[in-house]
PDB file of C-alpha atoms in Angstrom:
ATOM      1  CA  MET A   1       0.024   0.015  -0.075  1.00 47.00           C
ATOM      2  CA  THR A   2       1.565   3.261  -1.066  1.00 47.00           C
ATOM      3  CA  THR A   3       1.558   6.493   1.039  1.00 46.00           C
ATOM      4  CA  GLU A   4      -0.793   8.121  -1.401  1.00 46.00           C
ATOM      5  CA  THR A   5      -3.321   5.206  -1.262  1.00 45.00           C
ATOM      6  CA  VAL A   6      -3.208   5.260   2.509  1.00 44.00           C
ATOM      7  CA  ARG A   7      -3.973   9.015   2.633  1.00 52.00           C
ATOM      8  CA  GLU A   8      -6.605   8.988  -0.144  1.00 61.00           C
ATOM      9  CA  ASN A   9      -8.495   5.844   0.744  1.00 87.00           C
ATOM     10  CA  PRO A  10      -9.510   5.370   4.311  1.00 95.00           C
ATOM     11  CA  PRO A  11     -11.324   2.307   5.143  1.00 97.00           C
ATOM     12  CA  SER A  12     -15.095   2.236   5.424  1.00 96.00           C
ATOM     13  CA  THR A  13     -14.688   1.810   9.320  1.00 97.00           C
ATOM     14  CA  ILE A  14     -12.909   5.266   9.482  1.00 97.00           C
ATOM     15  CA  ILE A  15     -15.414   6.787   7.285  1.00 97.00           C
ATOM     16  CA  ALA A  16     -18.263   5.326   9.315  1.00 97.00           C
ATOM     17  CA  ALA A  17     -16.476   6.731  12.421  1.00 97.00           C
ATOM     18  CA  PHE A  18     -16.012  10.051  10.932  1.00 97.00           C
ATOM     19  CA  PHE A  19     -19.714  10.414  10.076  1.00 97.00           C
ATOM     20  CA  GLY A  20     -20.575   8.941  13.495  1.00 96.00           C
ATOM     21  CA  PHE A  21     -18.520  11.715  15.189  1.00 95.00           C
ATOM     22  CA  LEU A  22     -20.116  14.354  12.769  1.00 95.00           C
ATOM     23  CA  ALA A  23     -23.641  13.027  13.687  1.00 93.00           C
ATOM     24  CA  SER A  24     -22.695  13.055  17.429  1.00 89.00           C
ATOM     25  CA  THR A  25     -21.725  16.751  17.128  1.00 87.00           C
ATOM     26  CA  VAL A  26     -24.923  17.636  15.232  1.00 87.00           C
ATOM     27  CA  SER A  27     -27.018  15.969  18.129  1.00 81.00           C
ATOM     28  CA  ALA A  28     -24.921  17.762  20.709  1.00 75.00           C
ATOM     29  CA  ILE A  29     -25.697  20.989  18.895  1.00 80.00           C
ATOM     30  CA  ALA A  30     -29.398  19.949  19.136  1.00 80.00           C
ATOM     31  CA  GLY A  31     -29.034  19.623  22.779  1.00 74.00           C
ATOM     32  CA  GLY A  32     -27.752  23.134  23.018  1.00 76.00           C
ATOM     33  CA  LEU A  33     -30.579  24.419  20.963  1.00 80.00           C
ATOM     34  CA  VAL A  34     -32.975  22.731  23.497  1.00 79.00           C
ATOM     35  CA  ILE A  35     -31.511  25.044  26.066  1.00 79.00           C
ATOM     36  CA  LEU A  36     -32.443  28.126  24.109  1.00 80.00           C
ATOM     37  CA  SER A  37     -35.930  27.074  23.808  1.00 81.00           C
ATOM     38  CA  SER A  38     -36.127  26.389  27.583  1.00 84.00           C
ATOM     39  CA  ARG A  39     -36.022  30.091  28.683  1.00 86.00           C
ATOM     40  CA  ALA A  40     -39.415  29.872  30.704  1.00 88.00           C
ATOM     41  CA  ASP A  41     -38.321  26.870  32.581  1.00 88.00           C
ATOM     42  CA  ILE A  42     -34.911  28.315  33.317  1.00 88.00           C
ATOM     43  CA  GLU A  43     -36.400  31.606  34.491  1.00 89.00           C
ATOM     44  CA  ALA A  44     -38.985  29.760  36.586  1.00 89.00           C
ATOM     45  CA  ALA A  45     -36.286  27.801  38.376  1.00 88.00           C
ATOM     46  CA  LEU A  46     -34.244  30.936  38.936  1.00 88.00           C
ATOM     47  CA  ARG A  47     -37.224  32.629  40.259  1.00 87.00           C
ATOM     48  CA  LYS A  48     -37.978  29.745  42.685  1.00 90.00           C
ATOM     49  CA  SER A  49     -34.487  29.693  43.964  1.00 88.00           C
ATOM     50  CA  ASP A  50     -34.561  33.304  44.920  1.00 86.00           C
ATOM     51  CA  PRO A  51     -38.137  34.879  44.909  1.00 88.00           C
ATOM     52  CA  GLN A  52     -36.725  38.318  45.695  1.00 90.00           C
ATOM     53  CA  VAL A  53     -34.646  38.809  42.636  1.00 87.00           C
ATOM     54  CA  ALA A  54     -35.542  41.752  40.559  1.00 89.00           C
ATOM     55  CA  GLN A  55     -36.879  41.166  36.976  1.00 91.00           C
ATOM     56  CA  ASP A  56     -33.961  42.890  35.211  1.00 91.00           C
ATOM     57  CA  GLN A  57     -31.448  40.781  37.275  1.00 91.00           C
ATOM     58  CA  LEU A  58     -33.615  37.601  36.490  1.00 89.00           C
ATOM     59  CA  ASP A  59     -33.542  38.301  32.801  1.00 89.00           C
ATOM     60  CA  ARG A  60     -29.615  38.679  33.009  1.00 92.00           C
ATOM     61  CA  LEU A  61     -29.296  35.414  34.887  1.00 91.00           C
ATOM     62  CA  THR A  62     -31.619  33.592  32.587  1.00 90.00           C
ATOM     63  CA  LEU A  63     -29.594  34.751  29.581  1.00 90.00           C
ATOM     64  CA  LEU A  64     -26.457  33.664  31.262  1.00 91.00           C
ATOM     65  CA  ALA A  65     -27.891  30.358  32.049  1.00 88.00           C
ATOM     66  CA  GLN A  66     -28.673  29.774  28.431  1.00 87.00           C
ATOM     67  CA  ALA A  67     -25.536  31.335  26.982  1.00 89.00           C
ATOM     68  CA  ILE A  68     -22.866  29.470  28.931  1.00 89.00           C
ATOM     69  CA  PRO A  69     -24.026  25.910  27.987  1.00 83.00           C
ATOM     70  CA  VAL A  70     -24.629  26.838  24.399  1.00 85.00           C
ATOM     71  CA  ALA A  71     -21.176  28.500  24.181  1.00 88.00           C
ATOM     72  CA  ILE A  72     -19.575  25.498  25.642  1.00 84.00           C
ATOM     73  CA  ALA A  73     -21.650  23.230  23.248  1.00 82.00           C
ATOM     74  CA  LEU A  74     -20.324  25.320  20.157  1.00 87.00           C
ATOM     75  CA  VAL A  75     -16.631  25.207  21.422  1.00 89.00           C
ATOM     76  CA  VAL A  76     -16.893  21.358  21.888  1.00 85.00           C
ATOM     77  CA  ALA A  77     -18.621  20.909  18.499  1.00 88.00           C
ATOM     78  CA  ILE A  78     -15.742  22.788  16.788  1.00 92.00           C
ATOM     79  CA  VAL A  79     -13.126  20.765  18.415  1.00 93.00           C
ATOM     80  CA  TYR A  80     -14.984  17.473  17.721  1.00 91.00           C
ATOM     81  CA  LEU A  81     -15.304  18.423  14.029  1.00 94.00           C
ATOM     82  CA  TRP A  82     -11.663  19.277  13.882  1.00 96.00           C
ATOM     83  CA  LEU A  83     -10.731  15.974  15.523  1.00 97.00           C
ATOM     84  CA  SER A  84     -13.129  14.139  13.183  1.00 96.00           C
ATOM     85  CA  PHE A  85     -11.329  15.360  10.110  1.00 97.00           C
ATOM     86  CA  ARG A  86      -7.902  14.538  11.773  1.00 97.00           C
ATOM     87  CA  LEU A  87      -9.271  11.021  12.421  1.00 97.00           C
ATOM     88  CA  LYS A  88     -10.261  10.650   9.018  1.00 96.00           C
ATOM     89  CA  ALA A  89      -6.841  11.726   7.932  1.00 95.00           C
ATOM     90  CA  GLY A  90      -5.424   8.800  10.015  1.00 95.00           C
ATOM     91  CA  ARG A  91      -3.953  10.564  12.913  1.00 96.00           C
ATOM     92  CA  ASN A  92      -3.872   8.362  15.990  1.00 97.00           C
ATOM     93  CA  TRP A  93      -3.869  11.185  18.527  1.00 97.00           C
ATOM     94  CA  ALA A  94      -7.179  12.445  17.062  1.00 97.00           C
ATOM     95  CA  ARG A  95      -8.559   8.824  17.607  1.00 97.00           C
ATOM     96  CA  VAL A  96      -7.196   8.817  21.228  1.00 98.00           C
ATOM     97  CA  THR A  97      -8.415  12.194  21.902  1.00 97.00           C
ATOM     98  CA  LEU A  98     -11.990  11.374  20.575  1.00 97.00           C
ATOM     99  CA  THR A  99     -11.874   8.250  22.714  1.00 97.00           C
ATOM    100  CA  VAL A 100     -11.146  10.219  25.822  1.00 97.00           C
ATOM    101  CA  PHE A 101     -13.866  12.818  25.033  1.00 94.00           C
ATOM    102  CA  THR A 102     -16.313   9.953  24.365  1.00 94.00           C
ATOM    103  CA  LEU A 103     -15.575   8.412  27.800  1.00 95.00           C
ATOM    104  CA  LEU A 104     -16.000  11.913  29.458  1.00 92.00           C
ATOM    105  CA  GLN A 105     -19.314  12.342  27.642  1.00 89.00           C
ATOM    106  CA  ALA A 106     -20.494   8.866  28.838  1.00 92.00           C
ATOM    107  CA  GLY A 107     -19.436   9.879  32.467  1.00 92.00           C
ATOM    108  CA  SER A 108     -21.310  13.064  32.226  1.00 88.00           C
ATOM    109  CA  LEU A 109     -24.533  11.010  31.612  1.00 89.00           C
ATOM    110  CA  LEU A 110     -24.169   9.561  34.996  1.00 88.00           C
ATOM    111  CA  ALA A 111     -23.380  12.952  36.550  1.00 88.00           C
ATOM    112  CA  THR A 112     -26.041  14.912  35.131  1.00 84.00           C
ATOM    113  CA  GLU A 113     -29.593  14.808  33.782  1.00 81.00           C
ATOM    114  CA  PRO A 114     -29.061  14.796  30.040  1.00 78.00           C
ATOM    115  CA  SER A 115     -31.606  15.431  27.397  1.00 75.00           C
ATOM    116  CA  TRP A 116     -32.584  12.839  24.614  1.00 77.00           C
ATOM    117  CA  ALA A 117     -29.941  14.473  22.582  1.00 76.00           C
ATOM    118  CA  GLY A 118     -27.296  13.798  25.172  1.00 80.00           C
ATOM    119  CA  TYR A 119     -27.958  10.117  25.046  1.00 87.00           C
ATOM    120  CA  VAL A 120     -28.065  10.063  21.246  1.00 86.00           C
ATOM    121  CA  SER A 121     -24.899  12.032  20.879  1.00 86.00           C
ATOM    122  CA  CYS A 122     -23.140   9.787  23.302  1.00 90.00           C
ATOM    123  CA  GLY A 123     -24.444   6.575  21.831  1.00 93.00           C
ATOM    124  CA  VAL A 124     -23.344   7.498  18.419  1.00 93.00           C
ATOM    125  CA  ALA A 125     -19.920   8.533  19.626  1.00 94.00           C
ATOM    126  CA  VAL A 126     -19.456   5.215  21.394  1.00 96.00           C
ATOM    127  CA  VAL A 127     -20.151   3.517  18.144  1.00 97.00           C
ATOM    128  CA  ALA A 128     -17.841   5.680  16.105  1.00 97.00           C
ATOM    129  CA  THR A 129     -15.084   5.090  18.665  1.00 97.00           C
ATOM    130  CA  VAL A 130     -15.438   1.315  18.416  1.00 98.00           C
ATOM    131  CA  LEU A 131     -15.421   1.613  14.651  1.00 98.00           C
ATOM    132  CA  SER A 132     -12.223   3.735  14.808  1.00 97.00           C
ATOM    133  CA  TYR A 133     -10.434   0.816  16.518  1.00 98.00           C
ATOM    134  CA  LEU A 134     -11.426  -2.088  14.320  1.00 97.00           C
ATOM    135  CA  PRO A 135      -8.673  -3.952  12.379  1.00 97.00           C
ATOM    136  CA  PRO A 136      -9.232  -1.988   9.108  1.00 97.00           C
ATOM    137  CA  SER A 137      -9.041   1.356  11.073  1.00 97.00           C
ATOM    138  CA  ASN A 138      -5.922   0.130  12.936  1.00 96.00           C
ATOM    139  CA  ARG A 139      -4.203  -0.725   9.635  1.00 95.00           C
ATOM    140  CA  TYR A 140      -5.030   2.571   8.110  1.00 96.00           C
ATOM    141  CA  VAL A 141      -3.918   4.555  11.108  1.00 95.00           C
ATOM    142  CA  ALA A 142      -0.675   2.543  11.242  1.00 94.00           C
ATOM    143  CA  GLY A 143      -0.111   3.051   7.526  1.00 92.00           C
ATOM    144  CA  VAL A 144      -0.485   6.809   7.844  1.00 92.00           C
ATOM    145  CA  ARG A 145       1.844   6.925  10.790  1.00 87.00           C
ATOM    146  CA  ARG A 146       4.569   4.976   8.862  1.00 86.00           C
ATOM    147  CA  ALA A 147       4.042   7.292   5.869  1.00 81.00           C
ATOM    148  CA  VAL A 148       4.447  10.426   7.899  1.00 72.00           C
TER     149      VAL A 148
END
């Protein structure tokens, strides 16, 4: 197998893992959008925690409670996308990093109350991680490593 062949033709397992991580990213973004649509619930929870808070302060707190998770989701999505493309290029460090992120994502399911999008995103990421370690993927990554 030549260097050009290795770089141009990732196996189907890597392609499936790549698309799996893309789908996981999209479902994570969907979870972030759910937060944007939950303004009334967030405001009610904040009001319940401090009934004496002024309306203008409540509005700012609600916006902050929406903005922080959405910003984090966007940053994570950008990093996931970049790592997915590096995985497709056969970079082992990207595969290892995606594995660690997937394990952290699975752990977060136990520590939080995730939405349906969180479960879908994690499930797809787990499948993508497994695909990235199957024998054809291992051969591809090893071939790219030798070529570099």
